Coordinates of C-alpha atoms in Angstrom, one line a residue:
X1045 CA -0.3 0.1 0.4
X1046 CA 1.0 3.3 -1.2
X1047 CA 0.4 6.1 1.4
X1048 CA 1.1 9.5 0.1
X1049 CA 3.4 9.2 -2.5
X1050 CA 6.5 6.5 -4.3
X1051 CA 8.5 6.3 -1.1
X1052 CA 11.3 6.8 -3.9
X1053 CA 12.7 8.2 -1.4
X1054 CA 14.2 4.5 0.6
X1055 CA 15.5 3.3 -1.7
X1056 CA 17.4 6.3 -3.4
X1057 CA 20.8 5.7 -2.5
X1058 CA 21.8 9.7 -2.1
X1059 CA 18.9 12.6 -0.8
X1060 CA 19.1 15.9 -1.4
X1061 CA 17.8 18.2 1.7
X1062 CA 16.5 21.1 0.6
X1063 CA 16.5 24.6 2.7
X1064 CA 18.8 23.2 5.8
X1065 CA 21.7 24.2 5.6
X1066 CA 25.1 21.8 6.4
X1067 CA 25.8 23.9 9.8
X1068 CA 22.3 23.4 10.9
X1069 CA 22.2 20.1 10.0
X1070 CA 25.3 18.7 11.6
X1071 CA 24.2 19.9 15.1
X1072 CA 20.4 18.0 14.6
X1073 CA 22.9 14.2 13.9
X1074 CA 24.7 15.4 16.9
X1075 CA 21.5 15.3 18.2
X1076 CA 19.7 12.6 17.0
X1077 CA 23.3 10.2 18.8
X1078 CA 23.1 12.5 22.1
X1079 CA 19.9 13.5 22.5
X1080 CA 21.7 17.1 23.7
X1081 CA 21.3 20.5 21.6
X1082 CA 22.0 23.6 22.8
X1083 CA 19.3 26.6 21.2
X1084 CA 20.0 30.0 21.2
X1085 CA 19.3 33.3 19.9
X1086 CA 21.4 33.1 16.7
X1087 CA 20.5 30.0 15.9
X1088 CA 17.4 29.6 16.9
X1089 CA 15.7 30.7 13.6
X1090 CA 16.9 27.9 10.9
X1091 CA 16.9 24.9 13.9
X1092 CA 13.0 25.4 14.3
X1093 CA 12.7 25.0 10.1
X1094 CA 14.7 22.3 10.7
X1095 CA 13.5 20.2 12.7
X1096 CA 9.8 20.5 11.5
X1097 CA 10.8 18.9 8.4
X1098 CA 13.0 16.0 9.7
X1099 CA 10.5 15.7 12.2
X1100 CA 12.7 15.9 15.5
X1101 CA 9.3 16.9 17.5
X1102 CA 12.0 17.5 20.8
X1103 CA 13.7 19.4 19.0
X1104 CA 10.8 21.7 17.5
X1105 CA 9.6 22.1 21.1
X1106 CA 13.0 23.4 22.3
X1107 CA 13.4 25.5 20.6
X1108 CA 9.7 26.6 21.2
X1109 CA 10.2 27.0 24.4
X1110 CA 13.5 28.8 24.2
X1111 CA 11.0 31.4 22.5
X1112 CA 8.6 31.5 25.4
X1113 CA 11.6 32.1 27.5
X1114 CA 12.2 35.1 25.6
X1115 CA 8.8 36.7 25.2
X1116 CA 9.7 40.9 25.6
X1117 CA 7.3 43.8 24.5
X1118 CA 10.1 43.9 22.0
X1119 CA 10.3 40.8 20.4
X1120 CA 7.3 39.1 21.4
X1121 CA 4.8 40.4 18.0
X1122 CA 8.0 39.2 15.8
X1123 CA 8.2 35.6 18.0
X1124 CA 4.3 35.6 17.7
X1125 CA 4.8 35.7 13.8
X1126 CA 6.8 33.5 13.0
X1127 CA 5.0 30.8 15.8
X1128 CA 2.3 31.2 13.2
X1129 CA 4.2 30.4 10.1
X1130 CA 5.8 27.4 11.7
X1131 CA 2.4 27.2 13.2
X1132 CA 3.7 26.3 16.7
X1133 CA 0.0 27.2 17.8
X1134 CA 1.6 27.3 21.3
X1135 CA 4.0 29.7 20.9
X1136 CA 2.0 31.4 19.1
X1137 CA -0.8 30.7 22.3
X1138 CA 1.4 32.2 24.1
X1139 CA 3.6 34.7 22.2
X1140 CA -0.1 36.5 21.5
X1141 CA -0.7 36.9 25.2
X1142 CA 2.3 38.4 26.3
X1143 CA 1.5 41.5 24.1
X1144 CA -2.2 41.5 25.0
X1145 CA -0.8 41.9 28.7
X1146 CA 1.7 44.5 28.0
X1147 CA 0.5 45.7 25.4
X1148 CA 1.6 49.6 26.8
X1149 CA 5.5 48.4 26.8
X1150 CA 4.3 47.2 23.4
X1151 CA 2.9 50.6 21.1
X1152 CA 6.7 51.5 21.8
X1153 CA 8.2 49.1 19.6
X1154 CA 8.6 49.3 16.1
X1155 CA 7.5 46.1 16.5
X1156 CA 3.5 47.3 16.8
X1157 CA 4.9 50.7 14.1
X1158 CA 5.7 47.5 11.1
X1159 CA 1.1 45.6 11.9
X1160 CA -0.1 45.6 9.0
X1161 CA -3.9 46.5 9.1
X1162 CA -5.7 43.9 9.9
X1163 CA -2.8 43.2 12.8
X1164 CA -3.7 46.2 15.0
X1165 CA -7.1 45.9 14.7
X1166 CA -7.7 42.8 16.3
X1167 CA -4.9 43.6 18.6
X1168 CA -7.0 46.3 19.7
X1169 CA -10.0 45.1 19.8
X1170 CA -9.4 42.5 22.2
X1171 CA -11.0 42.2 25.6
X1172 CA -7.9 40.6 27.0
X1173 CA -6.0 43.8 26.7
X1174 CA -3.6 45.1 29.6
X1175 CA -4.0 48.4 30.6
X1176 CA -4.3 50.7 32.5
X1177 CA -6.8 53.0 31.1
X1178 CA -8.3 53.3 27.0
X1179 CA -6.1 56.3 27.2
X1180 CA -3.0 53.8 25.6
X1181 CA -5.5 52.2 23.5
X1182 CA -6.0 55.7 21.7
X1183 CA -2.5 56.5 21.5
X1184 CA -1.8 53.5 20.3
X1185 CA -3.9 54.2 17.2
X1186 CA -2.5 57.3 16.6
X1187 CA 1.4 56.5 16.4
X1188 CA 0.8 54.1 14.5
X1189 CA -0.5 56.0 12.4
X1190 CA 1.9 58.7 12.6
X1191 CA 4.3 56.4 11.5
X1192 CA 3.3 55.4 8.1
X1193 CA 0.1 58.8 7.6
X1194 CA -0.1 58.9 4.1
X1195 CA -1.1 55.9 3.0
X1196 CA -2.1 55.3 6.5
X1197 CA -4.1 58.7 6.7
X1198 CA -7.5 56.7 5.4
X1199 CA -7.5 54.3 7.9
X1200 CA -8.2 56.0 10.5
X1201 CA -12.5 55.5 11.3
X1202 CA -11.7 51.4 10.9
X1203 CA -9.0 50.9 13.8
X1204 CA -10.7 53.7 16.0
X1205 CA -14.0 51.0 15.4
X1206 CA -12.4 48.7 17.7
X1207 CA -10.9 52.3 20.3
X1208 CA -13.5 52.4 23.4
X1209 CA -13.8 56.3 23.8
X1210 CA -17.2 56.2 26.5
X1211 CA -14.7 54.6 28.5
X1212 CA -12.2 57.8 28.4
X1213 CA -11.9 60.1 31.1
X1214 CA -14.1 63.6 30.2
X1215 CA -11.1 65.3 30.3
X1216 CA -9.1 63.2 28.4
X1217 CA -12.2 63.6 25.7
X1218 CA -12.2 66.8 25.8
X1219 CA -8.2 68.1 26.0
X1220 CA -7.3 65.2 24.0
X1221 CA -9.1 63.0 21.8
X1222 CA -11.0 66.4 20.8
X1223 CA -8.6 68.2 19.6
X1224 CA -5.9 66.0 17.7
X1225 CA -6.8 66.4 15.0
X1226 CA -7.0 63.0 12.6
X1227 CA -10.3 63.1 14.6
X1228 CA -11.0 66.0 13.7
X1229 CA -10.9 65.5 10.0
X1230 CA -13.1 62.3 9.6
X1231 CA -16.4 62.6 9.9
X1232 CA -16.5 59.0 11.5
X1233 CA -14.3 59.5 14.2
X1234 CA -16.3 62.7 15.2
X1235 CA -19.5 60.0 15.3
X1236 CA -18.0 58.1 17.8
X1237 CA -15.9 61.2 19.2
X1238 CA -19.8 62.1 19.9
X1239 CA -21.0 58.7 20.8
X1240 CA -18.9 58.8 23.9
X1241 CA -19.3 62.6 25.6
X1242 CA -23.2 61.1 25.2
X1243 CA -22.2 58.6 26.8
X1244 CA -20.9 60.4 30.1
X1245 CA -24.3 62.5 29.9
X1246 CA -26.2 59.8 30.2
X1247 CA -26.8 59.0 33.6
X1248 CA -26.0 55.4 34.4
X1249 CA -29.2 53.1 33.7
X1250 CA -29.3 54.6 30.7
X1251 CA -26.0 54.1 30.0
X1252 CA -26.5 50.5 30.7
X1253 CA -28.9 49.9 27.3
X1254 CA -26.5 50.9 25.7
X1255 CA -24.6 47.9 24.1
X1256 CA -21.8 47.7 22.1
X1257 CA -18.1 46.9 21.7
X1258 CA -17.6 50.5 22.9
X1259 CA -19.1 50.4 26.4
X1260 CA -18.2 47.4 27.1
X1261 CA -15.1 47.4 30.0
X1262 CA -12.6 45.4 28.9
X1263 CA -11.6 42.4 31.0
X1264 CA -7.8 41.8 31.5
X1265 CA -6.6 37.7 32.5
X1266 CA -5.2 39.5 35.8
X1267 CA -1.4 38.3 36.0
X1268 CA 0.3 38.3 39.1
X1269 CA 1.9 40.8 40.6
X1270 CA 5.2 41.1 42.6
X1271 CA 6.5 44.3 44.8
X1272 CA 9.7 45.4 44.5
X1273 CA 12.3 47.2 47.8
X1274 CA 15.1 48.6 46.0
X1275 CA 18.6 49.7 48.1
X1276 CA 17.5 52.0 51.2
X1277 CA 20.2 52.1 54.5
X1278 CA 20.9 48.8 56.2
X1279 CA 22.9 50.7 57.8
X1280 CA 24.6 52.6 55.1
X1281 CA 22.7 53.0 51.0
X1282 CA 23.6 49.3 49.3
X1283 CA 22.3 48.1 46.3
X1284 CA 20.5 45.3 47.5
X1285 CA 16.8 44.6 46.2
X1286 CA 14.2 42.4 46.5
X1287 CA 11.1 41.0 45.9
X1288 CA 8.1 39.6 47.0
X1289 CA 5.8 37.3 45.8
X1290 CA 2.4 38.3 47.9
X1291 CA 1.5 34.6 45.9
X1292 CA 3.5 33.0 47.5
X1293 CA 4.4 35.3 50.2
X1294 CA 8.4 34.5 50.1
X1295 CA 10.5 37.1 49.6
X1296 CA 13.6 36.5 46.3
X1297 CA 17.0 38.7 45.3
X1298 CA 16.7 40.5 42.4
X1299 CA 19.5 42.0 40.0
X1300 CA 21.2 44.6 42.6
X1301 CA 21.7 48.0 41.3
X1302 CA 24.9 49.0 39.8
X1303 CA 25.7 50.6 42.5
X1304 CA 24.8 51.9 45.3
X1305 CA 21.8 53.3 46.6
X1306 CA 18.9 54.6 49.1
X1307 CA 16.7 58.1 49.3
X1308 CA 16.1 57.9 45.8
X1309 CA 12.8 59.0 44.9
X1310 CA 10.6 54.4 42.6
X1311 CA 8.6 54.1 40.3
X1312 CA 7.0 52.2 38.3
X1313 CA 6.0 54.2 34.2
X1314 CA 5.6 52.0 31.1
X1315 CA 6.5 48.4 32.6
X1316 CA 9.8 49.5 33.7
X1317 CA 11.0 50.0 37.2
X1318 CA 12.6 53.5 38.0
X1319 CA 15.6 54.5 40.2
X1320 CA 15.9 58.3 40.6
X1321 CA 18.7 60.0 42.8
X1322 CA 18.9 59.7 46.5
X1323 CA 22.5 59.4 47.3
X1324 CA 25.5 56.6 47.2
X1325 CA 26.9 56.4 50.5
X1326 CA 29.3 60.2 50.3
X1327 CA 27.5 62.0 47.3
X1328 CA 24.0 63.0 47.1
X1329 CA 23.7 61.5 42.8
X1330 CA 20.7 62.8 39.4
X1331 CA 21.7 59.2 38.4
X1332 CA 18.8 57.8 37.8
X1333 CA 18.4 53.8 37.0
X1334 CA 15.6 51.3 35.6
X1335 CA 14.8 47.8 35.2
X1336 CA 13.5 45.4 33.3
X1337 CA 11.4 42.9 35.0
X1338 CA 11.9 40.3 31.9
X1339 CA 15.7 40.5 31.6
X1340 CA 16.2 41.5 35.3
X1341 CA 18.3 43.4 34.3
X1342 CA 19.1 46.8 35.3
X1343 CA 20.5 49.6 32.9
X1344 CA 20.9 54.0 33.7
X1345 CA 19.6 57.3 31.1
X1346 CA 19.4 60.0 31.1
X1347 CA 20.5 61.9 34.6
X1348 CA 18.6 64.5 36.1
X1349 CA 19.3 68.6 36.2
X1350 CA 20.1 69.1 40.3
X1351 CA 21.2 65.9 42.5
X1352 CA 18.5 65.2 44.6
X1353 CA 17.9 62.3 47.6
X1354 CA 14.8 61.9 50.4
X1355 CA 13.4 63.7 46.7
X1356 CA 8.8 62.4 46.4
X1357 CA 8.7 60.5 42.8
X1358 CA 5.8 60.1 41.0
X1359 CA 4.0 59.0 37.4
X1360 CA 1.0 61.6 37.0
X1361 CA 0.3 61.3 31.7
X1362 CA 3.0 59.6 30.9
X1363 CA 6.0 61.9 32.6
X1364 CA 7.5 60.8 35.5
X1365 CA 8.1 63.6 38.2
X1366 CA 11.6 64.3 40.7
X1367 CA 10.3 66.7 43.7
X1368 CA 11.7 68.6 46.2
X1369 CA 14.6 66.3 48.3
X1370 CA 18.2 68.0 49.2
X1371 CA 21.1 68.0 47.1
X1372 CA 23.2 67.7 49.7
X1373 CA 23.6 71.6 51.5
X1374 CA 19.8 73.1 50.4
X1375 CA 16.5 71.6 50.6
X1376 CA 14.9 71.6 47.4
X1377 CA 11.6 73.6 45.8
X1378 CA 12.6 72.5 42.7
X1379 CA 10.7 70.0 40.9
X1380 CA 11.5 68.3 37.0
X1381 CA 10.0 65.9 35.3
X1382 CA 11.2 63.4 32.6
X1383 CA 9.8 62.2 29.4
X1384 CA 11.0 58.2 28.6
X1385 CA 9.4 59.7 25.0
X1386 CA 12.5 61.6 24.3
X1387 CA 14.7 60.8 27.3
X1388 CA 15.0 64.5 29.0
X1389 CA 14.3 66.3 32.0
X1390 CA 13.4 69.3 32.3
X1391 CA 12.4 72.0 35.2
X1392 CA 9.0 73.2 36.0
X1393 CA 7.0 75.2 38.8
X1394 CA 8.6 74.8 41.7
X1395 CA 6.4 74.5 44.7
X1396 CA 6.4 77.3 47.6
X1397 CA 8.5 76.1 50.2
X1398 CA 11.1 73.6 50.1
X1399 CA 10.8 70.2 50.4
X1400 CA 12.5 67.2 51.7
X1401 CA 12.2 64.1 53.1
X1402 CA 8.8 65.0 51.4
X1403 CA 5.7 62.0 49.9
X1404 CA 4.3 63.0 46.8
X1405 CA 1.4 60.9 45.4
X1406 CA -1.0 61.2 42.5
X1407 CA -5.2 61.6 43.0
X1408 CA -7.1 62.6 39.4
X1409 CA -4.5 64.3 37.5
X1410 CA -2.6 66.1 40.1
X1411 CA 0.3 65.9 42.0
X1412 CA 0.7 66.2 45.6
X1413 CA 3.5 66.9 47.2
X1414 CA 2.9 65.4 51.5
X1415 CA 4.7 68.0 54.7
X1416 CA 9.0 67.2 55.0
X1417 CA 11.3 69.4 56.0
X1418 CA 11.8 73.0 55.1
X1419 CA 15.6 73.3 55.8
X1420 CA 15.1 77.0 55.3
X1421 CA 12.7 77.1 59.0
X1422 CA 14.4 74.0 59.8
X1423 CA 10.6 72.4 60.7
X1424 CA 9.6 69.0 59.6
X1425 CA 6.0 70.7 57.7
X1426 CA 2.0 69.7 58.1
X1427 CA 1.7 71.5 54.7
X1428 CA 0.0 69.3 51.5
X1429 CA 0.5 71.3 47.6
X1430 CA -1.5 70.2 44.4
X1431 CA 0.1 70.9 41.3
X1432 CA -2.2 70.8 38.3
X1433 CA -0.3 70.0 34.7
X1434 CA -2.6 72.1 32.7
X1435 CA -1.5 75.0 34.8
X1436 CA 1.4 74.0 35.9
X1437 CA 1.1 76.2 39.5
X1438 CA 1.6 74.7 42.5
X1439 CA -1.6 76.2 45.5
X1440 CA -1.9 74.7 48.8
X1441 CA -4.1 72.1 49.5
X1442 CA -5.0 71.1 53.8
X1443 CA -2.8 71.2 55.9
X1444 CA -2.0 67.5 57.7
X1445 CA -3.5 67.4 61.2
X1446 CA 0.3 66.4 62.3
X1447 CA 4.1 67.6 61.1
X1448 CA 5.0 64.7 59.0
X1449 CA 8.0 63.6 57.6
X1450 CA 9.5 61.1 56.2
X1451 CA 5.9 60.3 55.4
X1452 CA 5.8 57.1 53.7
X1453 CA 2.6 58.5 50.8
X1454 CA 0.7 56.1 49.3
X1455 CA -2.7 56.1 47.0
X1456 CA -5.1 54.4 47.6
X1457 CA -9.4 53.9 45.6
X1458 CA -8.3 58.3 45.7
X1459 CA -7.7 58.8 48.5
X1460 CA -3.8 60.3 49.2
X1461 CA -2.7 58.5 52.8
X1462 CA 0.6 59.5 55.0
X1463 CA 1.3 57.7 56.8
X1464 CA 4.1 57.8 59.7
X1465 CA 6.9 60.7 59.4
X1466 CA 8.3 62.3 61.9
X1467 CA 7.6 65.7 64.1
X1468 CA 11.5 66.4 65.7
X1469 CA 12.5 63.1 67.9
X1470 CA 9.0 62.0 67.8
X1471 CA 8.6 58.4 65.3
X1472 CA 4.6 58.1 64.1
X1473 CA 2.6 55.3 63.4
X1474 CA -0.3 57.5 63.1
X1475 CA -1.9 57.7 59.4
X1476 CA -4.4 60.5 58.0
X1477 CA -6.1 60.6 55.1
X1478 CA -6.9 62.5 52.2
X1479 CA -10.7 63.2 51.0
X1480 CA -9.5 66.3 47.3
X1481 CA -13.7 66.1 46.4
X1482 CA -14.1 67.9 50.2
X1483 CA -10.2 68.8 51.3
X1484 CA -9.9 67.1 54.4
X1485 CA -7.7 64.7 56.3
X1486 CA -8.8 62.3 58.3
X1487 CA -7.0 60.2 61.1
X1488 CA -7.6 55.7 59.9
X1489 CA -6.1 53.2 62.7
X1490 CA -3.0 52.7 63.4
X1491 CA -0.3 51.6 61.7
X1492 CA 2.1 48.6 64.4
X1493 CA 4.4 50.4 64.1
X1494 CA 5.9 53.4 65.1
X1495 CA 7.3 53.8 61.1
X1496 CA 9.2 56.8 59.0
X1497 CA 11.4 56.8 55.3
X1498 CA 9.0 53.0 54.2
X1499 CA 8.2 52.6 51.0
X1500 CA 4.5 53.1 50.3
X1501 CA 2.7 50.8 47.4
X1502 CA -1.0 49.7 46.4
X1503 CA -1.8 46.6 45.7
X1504 CA -4.5 45.2 44.6
X1505 CA -6.9 47.4 47.6
X1506 CA -4.7 47.2 50.1
X1507 CA -2.2 49.6 50.9
X1508 CA 1.8 48.4 51.9
X1509 CA 4.3 49.9 54.0
X1510 CA 7.4 48.4 53.8
X1511 CA 10.3 48.9 55.8
X1512 CA 11.1 51.3 57.4
X1513 CA 13.0 53.0 60.6
X1514 CA 11.9 53.3 63.6
X1515 CA 13.6 55.7 65.3
X1516 CA 16.7 54.1 66.9
X1517 CA 16.1 51.0 63.8
X1518 CA 15.4 49.7 60.7
X1519 CA 12.4 48.1 60.3
X1520 CA 13.1 44.7 57.7
X1521 CA 9.0 44.9 58.6
X1522 CA 6.0 45.2 56.2
X1523 CA 3.0 46.1 57.5
X1524 CA -0.9 46.2 54.8
X1525 CA -3.2 48.6 55.7
X1526 CA -7.0 47.3 54.6
X1527 CA -9.9 50.0 54.2
X1528 CA -12.9 48.2 54.5
X1529 CA -11.0 47.4 57.5
X1530 CA -10.1 49.7 58.6
X1531 CA -7.3 46.8 60.4
X1532 CA -2.9 47.0 59.5
X1533 CA -2.0 43.9 59.5
X1534 CA 1.6 42.8 59.3
X1535 CA 2.8 39.8 56.7
X1536 CA 4.3 36.4 58.1
X1537 CA 7.7 36.7 56.6
X1538 CA 9.2 39.4 56.7
X1539 CA 12.4 41.1 54.4
X1540 CA 15.6 39.8 55.2
X1541 CA 17.3 42.8 55.7
X1542 CA 16.1 45.8 57.5
X1543 CA 16.6 48.7 55.2
X1544 CA 15.0 52.9 56.0
X1545 CA 14.5 55.0 52.9
X1546 CA 14.2 51.9 50.8
X1547 CA 11.7 53.3 47.8
X1548 CA 8.7 50.6 46.1
X1549 CA 6.9 48.6 42.7
X1550 CA 4.7 47.0 42.2
X1551 CA 5.3 45.2 38.6
X1552 CA 3.6 42.2 36.4
X1553 CA 5.4 39.2 37.9
X1554 CA 7.2 37.7 34.8
X1555 CA 6.2 34.8 33.0

């Protein structure tokens, strides 16, 4: 019986294998004898098709596993296309899920900008797209069009059909979407904008009756998160970086900082963790290091204009703000902002008060600078200032009930928390919360420990306060606040190192 083809190869003395080069073939023959093969970035693209051709399924699987381990926002779309061509179904799904889960970083890359119209539509129409706000999807569309404007302009309406404009904040619709020339010059896009405006004007019960893909919130697969604690004083400046896995209640050491750093500002922005300024044990620094969680490595970017330690750092509208701090001789009122798109720092309006050991947080598009120390008046401060990026102005808002320098500041459900801190020698365990709607502060439950110079972050509706010192020693403990129960709970597991003046950020767990 002849199954598909005359099997003449079985009788031939010599068979020509096309599409496989000698080096690759020799590697595969070695594998057949030794069951060992090294897959590398250099050889994977020739090895996988050759292994498919010769039906060496283990090698093919090794190649797929290798590519999956290499997934990164800069290459996942390329790997996805490669998997598609070679019908590696699992890898195709993994690369696609990766692209959806890291969309804010993926959209900045060359691979995204080079996608075809259908590929962009399919990506941005996915319910699983992980974006902090629909603004990212709108920005992605605009940058894809602008990348080759002449040929792509005609696709604007087709793309905007998949952007969920009704889910954007009202201010963003008016200030950004409506002002965008690509929207102004396209009638269909204007209709989408009107639909979004109407959606905002309707009462809630009527909103729910509008059923179309643009009003449906995205439902991303929530990736597990980890908390990263960067540098700090223990008791001198250290390079160590620890990572807490919430699911497993476990601390791990990850890539160290390139140099010692404490009293820095630490934030998460566009898929990376930034460690800004600080003190290296002898000098206040201007330098900035950036952590890539996928590669587990730090690199340096443009330095700030001023040296700053004990600064506040926060992200607002895709800019990283470095607020106040101490330059080695005086407390600073100056504020500078960094754009990762241009890799440049520039000054914005200074605060009304010099503030070192200042805590900062962002609520509803405004940046708040909380307490701190004013070297000029030698006072720990209870005052709080609010920065509006639209007007580039700082104004005072309601004072806290008490002076706090080195308070841990965090944001939970639209409210600003000031935890601990100190007033002169007195270290506090008290916590107060600011409501921007009423411009008032109120007390909530005290922490378990007195803490100043602690790191703070919000995760899954809880506020975590990490380390710090109690006035005499550095703390390795972490506690979290639950606003529903108004209770603080200590994490069962401590950091490996007691540290104060460390920065904290939350990132997605690498796959």
